[in-house]
GROMACS .gro file of C-alpha atoms in nm:
model
  189
    1MET     CA    1   2.540   2.209   1.153
    2SER     CA    2   2.177   2.139   1.070
    3ARG     CA    3   2.050   1.794   0.994
    4ARG     CA    4   1.792   1.742   0.720
    5ASN     CA    5   1.450   1.642   0.842
    6PRO     CA    6   1.304   1.367   0.618
    7PHE     CA    7   0.964   1.417   0.784
    8LYS     CA    8   0.912   1.784   0.715
    9ARG     CA    9   0.549   1.876   0.747
   10SER     CA   10   0.457   1.987   0.397
   11VAL     CA   11   0.566   1.957   0.036
   12GLU     CA   12   0.436   2.180  -0.240
   13VAL     CA   13   0.335   1.973  -0.540
   14PRO     CA   14   0.397   2.167  -0.864
   15ARG     CA   15   0.093   2.254  -1.073
   16GLU     CA   16   0.241   2.067  -1.374
   17VAL     CA   17   0.250   1.746  -1.170
   18LEU     CA   18  -0.110   1.788  -1.055
   19GLN     CA   19  -0.218   1.848  -1.416
   20VAL     CA   20  -0.072   1.518  -1.541
   21ALA     CA   21  -0.158   1.308  -1.234
   22PRO     CA   22  -0.442   1.069  -1.318
   23LEU     CA   23  -0.654   1.188  -1.023
   24ARG     CA   24  -1.016   1.085  -1.026
   25ARG     CA   25  -1.290   1.343  -1.012
   26GLY     CA   26  -1.318   1.490  -0.665
   27GLU     CA   27  -0.983   1.357  -0.543
   28HIS     CA   28  -0.744   1.602  -0.382
   29VAL     CA   29  -0.379   1.551  -0.296
   30LEU     CA   30  -0.336   1.531   0.081
   31ALA     CA   31   0.038   1.459   0.079
   32GLY     CA   32   0.309   1.418  -0.178
   33THR     CA   33   0.681   1.384  -0.222
   34ARG     CA   34   0.927   1.394  -0.506
   35SER     CA   35   1.115   1.074  -0.581
   36ARG     CA   36   1.486   1.079  -0.654
   37ASP     CA   37   1.423   0.996  -1.020
   38GLY     CA   38   1.225   1.320  -1.062
   39GLY     CA   39   0.880   1.162  -1.042
   40TRP     CA   40   0.620   1.218  -0.772
   41LEU     CA   41   0.422   1.009  -0.524
   42LEU     CA   42   0.086   1.161  -0.436
   43GLY     CA   43  -0.157   1.046  -0.170
   44THR     CA   44  -0.529   1.120  -0.177
   45ARG     CA   45  -0.810   0.997   0.044
   46ASP     CA   46  -0.855   0.699  -0.191
   47ALA     CA   47  -0.521   0.600  -0.344
   48LEU     CA   48  -0.148   0.637  -0.388
   49TYR     CA   49  -0.059   0.787  -0.725
   50VAL     CA   50   0.275   0.739  -0.899
   51VAL     CA   51   0.360   1.013  -1.147
   52PRO     CA   52   0.679   0.925  -1.339
   53PRO     CA   53   0.934   1.192  -1.433
   54ARG     CA   54   0.853   1.404  -1.737
   55GLY     CA   55   1.020   1.672  -1.939
   56PRO     CA   56   1.337   1.873  -1.895
   57GLY     CA   57   1.520   1.848  -1.568
   58SER     CA   58   1.394   1.500  -1.484
   59VAL     CA   59   1.621   1.203  -1.454
   60ASP     CA   60   1.589   0.928  -1.717
   61GLN     CA   61   1.288   0.703  -1.681
   62PRO     CA   62   1.330   0.456  -1.393
   63SER     CA   63   1.363   0.088  -1.463
   64PRO     CA   64   1.048  -0.121  -1.403
   65ALA     CA   65   1.209  -0.268  -1.090
   66ASP     CA   66   1.235   0.078  -0.937
   67SER     CA   67   0.887   0.210  -1.012
   68PRO     CA   68   0.558   0.089  -1.157
   69GLY     CA   69   0.538   0.385  -1.396
   70GLU     CA   70   0.223   0.593  -1.386
   71ALA     CA   71  -0.015   0.416  -1.157
   72ARG     CA   72  -0.308   0.446  -0.921
   73ILE     CA   73  -0.279   0.203  -0.631
   74PRO     CA   74  -0.592   0.200  -0.412
   75TRP     CA   75  -0.517   0.188  -0.039
   76GLU     CA   76  -0.708  -0.138   0.002
   77SER     CA   77  -0.467  -0.297  -0.248
   78ILE     CA   78  -0.162  -0.210  -0.039
   79GLU     CA   79  -0.063  -0.463   0.223
   80ARG     CA   80   0.217  -0.260   0.374
   81ALA     CA   81   0.458   0.025   0.322
   82ASP     CA   82   0.804   0.032   0.474
   83TRP     CA   83   1.043   0.324   0.500
   84ASP     CA   84   1.415   0.243   0.494
   85SER     CA   85   1.582   0.557   0.628
   86ASP     CA   86   1.934   0.420   0.567
   87GLU     CA   87   1.864   0.373   0.196
   88ASP     CA   88   1.607   0.656   0.160
   89ARG     CA   89   1.360   0.408   0.010
   90LEU     CA   90   0.987   0.363   0.038
   91VAL     CA   91   0.882   0.005  -0.035
   92VAL     CA   92   0.512  -0.047  -0.111
   93SER     CA   93   0.388  -0.409  -0.116
   94GLU     CA   94   0.050  -0.485  -0.265
   95VAL     CA   95  -0.191  -0.751  -0.145
   96GLY     CA   96  -0.103  -1.065  -0.336
   97GLU     CA   97  -0.268  -1.380  -0.457
   98PHE     CA   98  -0.154  -1.719  -0.337
   99GLY     CA   99   0.102  -1.872  -0.570
  100ARG     CA  100   0.185  -1.544  -0.741
  101ILE     CA  101   0.462  -1.299  -0.674
  102ARG     CA  102   0.335  -1.013  -0.461
  103PRO     CA  103   0.363  -0.682  -0.650
  104GLN     CA  104   0.621  -0.461  -0.481
  105HIS     CA  105   0.725  -0.108  -0.572
  106VAL     CA  106   1.048   0.053  -0.455
  107PHE     CA  107   1.080   0.430  -0.465
  108GLY     CA  108   1.392   0.633  -0.393
  109VAL     CA  109   1.261   0.909  -0.168
  110SER     CA  110   1.481   1.146   0.028
  111GLU     CA  111   1.202   1.324   0.216
  112PRO     CA  112   0.878   1.126   0.263
  113GLY     CA  113   0.719   1.409   0.463
  114LEU     CA  114   0.352   1.359   0.539
  115LEU     CA  115   0.315   1.097   0.266
  116LEU     CA  116   0.456   0.822   0.487
  117GLU     CA  117   0.208   0.903   0.763
  118LEU     CA  118  -0.078   0.921   0.513
  119VAL     CA  119   0.013   0.585   0.355
  120ARG     CA  120   0.019   0.411   0.692
  121GLU     CA  121  -0.305   0.572   0.807
  122ARG     CA  122  -0.495   0.495   0.486
  123VAL     CA  123  -0.370   0.135   0.461
  124THR     CA  124  -0.471   0.074   0.823
  125ALA     CA  125  -0.809   0.238   0.761
  126SER     CA  126  -0.876  -0.006   0.475
  127VAL     CA  127  -0.873  -0.307   0.709
  128VAL     CA  128  -1.233  -0.375   0.814
  129LEU     CA  129  -1.166  -0.699   1.002
  130GLN     CA  130  -0.879  -0.933   1.068
  131ARG     CA  131  -0.950  -1.274   1.220
  132ARG     CA  132  -0.685  -1.521   1.332
  133VAL     CA  133  -0.749  -1.891   1.258
  134LEU     CA  134  -0.523  -2.158   1.406
  135THR     CA  135  -0.466  -2.478   1.212
  136GLU     CA  136  -0.199  -2.615   1.446
  137GLN     CA  137  -0.093  -2.514   1.797
  138LYS     CA  138   0.047  -2.173   1.712
  139ARG     CA  139   0.042  -2.165   1.334
  140GLY     CA  140  -0.241  -2.087   1.102
  141LEU     CA  141  -0.365  -1.800   0.895
  142SER     CA  142  -0.534  -1.465   0.908
  143VAL     CA  143  -0.858  -1.386   0.730
  144ILE     CA  144  -0.850  -1.019   0.631
  145GLY     CA  145  -1.139  -0.811   0.504
  146ARG     CA  146  -1.057  -0.480   0.338
  147ARG     CA  147  -1.243  -0.205   0.156
  148ALA     CA  148  -1.174   0.145   0.039
  149PRO     CA  149  -1.115   0.357   0.351
  150ALA     CA  150  -1.354   0.622   0.218
  151GLY     CA  151  -1.635   0.370   0.279
  152GLY     CA  152  -1.874   0.200   0.047
  153GLY     CA  153  -1.780  -0.070  -0.193
  154GLU     CA  154  -1.763  -0.437  -0.122
  155VAL     CA  155  -1.533  -0.602   0.127
  156ILE     CA  156  -1.244  -0.783  -0.040
  157TRP     CA  157  -1.126  -1.092   0.147
  158ALA     CA  158  -0.777  -1.236   0.159
  159TYR     CA  159  -0.589  -1.503   0.351
  160GLN     CA  160  -0.242  -1.459   0.492
  161PHE     CA  161  -0.079  -1.794   0.575
  162ASP     CA  162   0.192  -1.837   0.836
  163PRO     CA  163   0.522  -1.978   0.708
  164GLY     CA  164   0.504  -2.356   0.685
  165VAL     CA  165   0.124  -2.371   0.657
  166ASP     CA  166   0.016  -2.549   0.339
  167PRO     CA  167  -0.284  -2.364   0.193
  168GLU     CA  168  -0.374  -2.670  -0.012
  169ASP     CA  169  -0.399  -2.904   0.289
  170PRO     CA  170  -0.769  -3.002   0.321
  171ASP     CA  171  -0.769  -2.924   0.695
  172VAL     CA  172  -0.624  -2.578   0.629
  173VAL     CA  173  -0.876  -2.516   0.350
  174ALA     CA  174  -1.163  -2.613   0.584
  175ALA     CA  175  -1.027  -2.389   0.863
  176ALA     CA  176  -0.982  -2.099   0.621
  177GLU     CA  177  -1.338  -2.134   0.489
  178ALA     CA  178  -1.479  -2.155   0.843
  179GLY     CA  179  -1.278  -1.846   0.941
  180LEU     CA  180  -1.407  -1.658   0.637
  181ARG     CA  181  -1.770  -1.750   0.715
  182ALA     CA  182  -1.726  -1.640   1.078
  183ALA     CA  183  -1.569  -1.310   0.967
  184GLN     CA  184  -1.850  -1.246   0.717
  185ASP     CA  185  -2.111  -1.327   0.982
  186GLU     CA  186  -1.943  -1.085   1.222
  187LEU     CA  187  -1.983  -0.810   0.962
  188GLY     CA  188  -2.338  -0.917   0.878
  189LEU     CA  189  -2.252  -1.013   0.521
   0.00000   0.00000   0.00000
């Protein structure tokens, strides 16, 4: 009895999918996989593309909770991607803003193939600097600088607060600002 390999090395993306994918000029698909709803997830050097199902043979359109619809999500906008092999789900969480719900996309994917590796590599490559700032003994925040992994472009800064750390506390605000200045100085910005 053979067991399916969810990490097979290559997936052929149909020409029709490539024709409707909103790829930017010069972008090439490095990895892709079909989602269970009949759509596609495509990874390029610069972004993750979501191509919803179209035409005959595709499953009905997914609900908004299951997929963002057609989208281009730059790697520097993705905080993390998690693969749940028990549920055959890829969960992509975007970088969020304090006080707002972090955008999260859940895709039913039976065979992530090289896409999972590409997502992890590109998201990691987008992190330029991560600096830890303590506000209490072991709690605090991280100052994170990210930019497009292809290079160029400005560094986008974000804070990630530990649970229980109040981002509106004046001491935390001062520590976060000092951490940001130190991080920017380290990069010569």
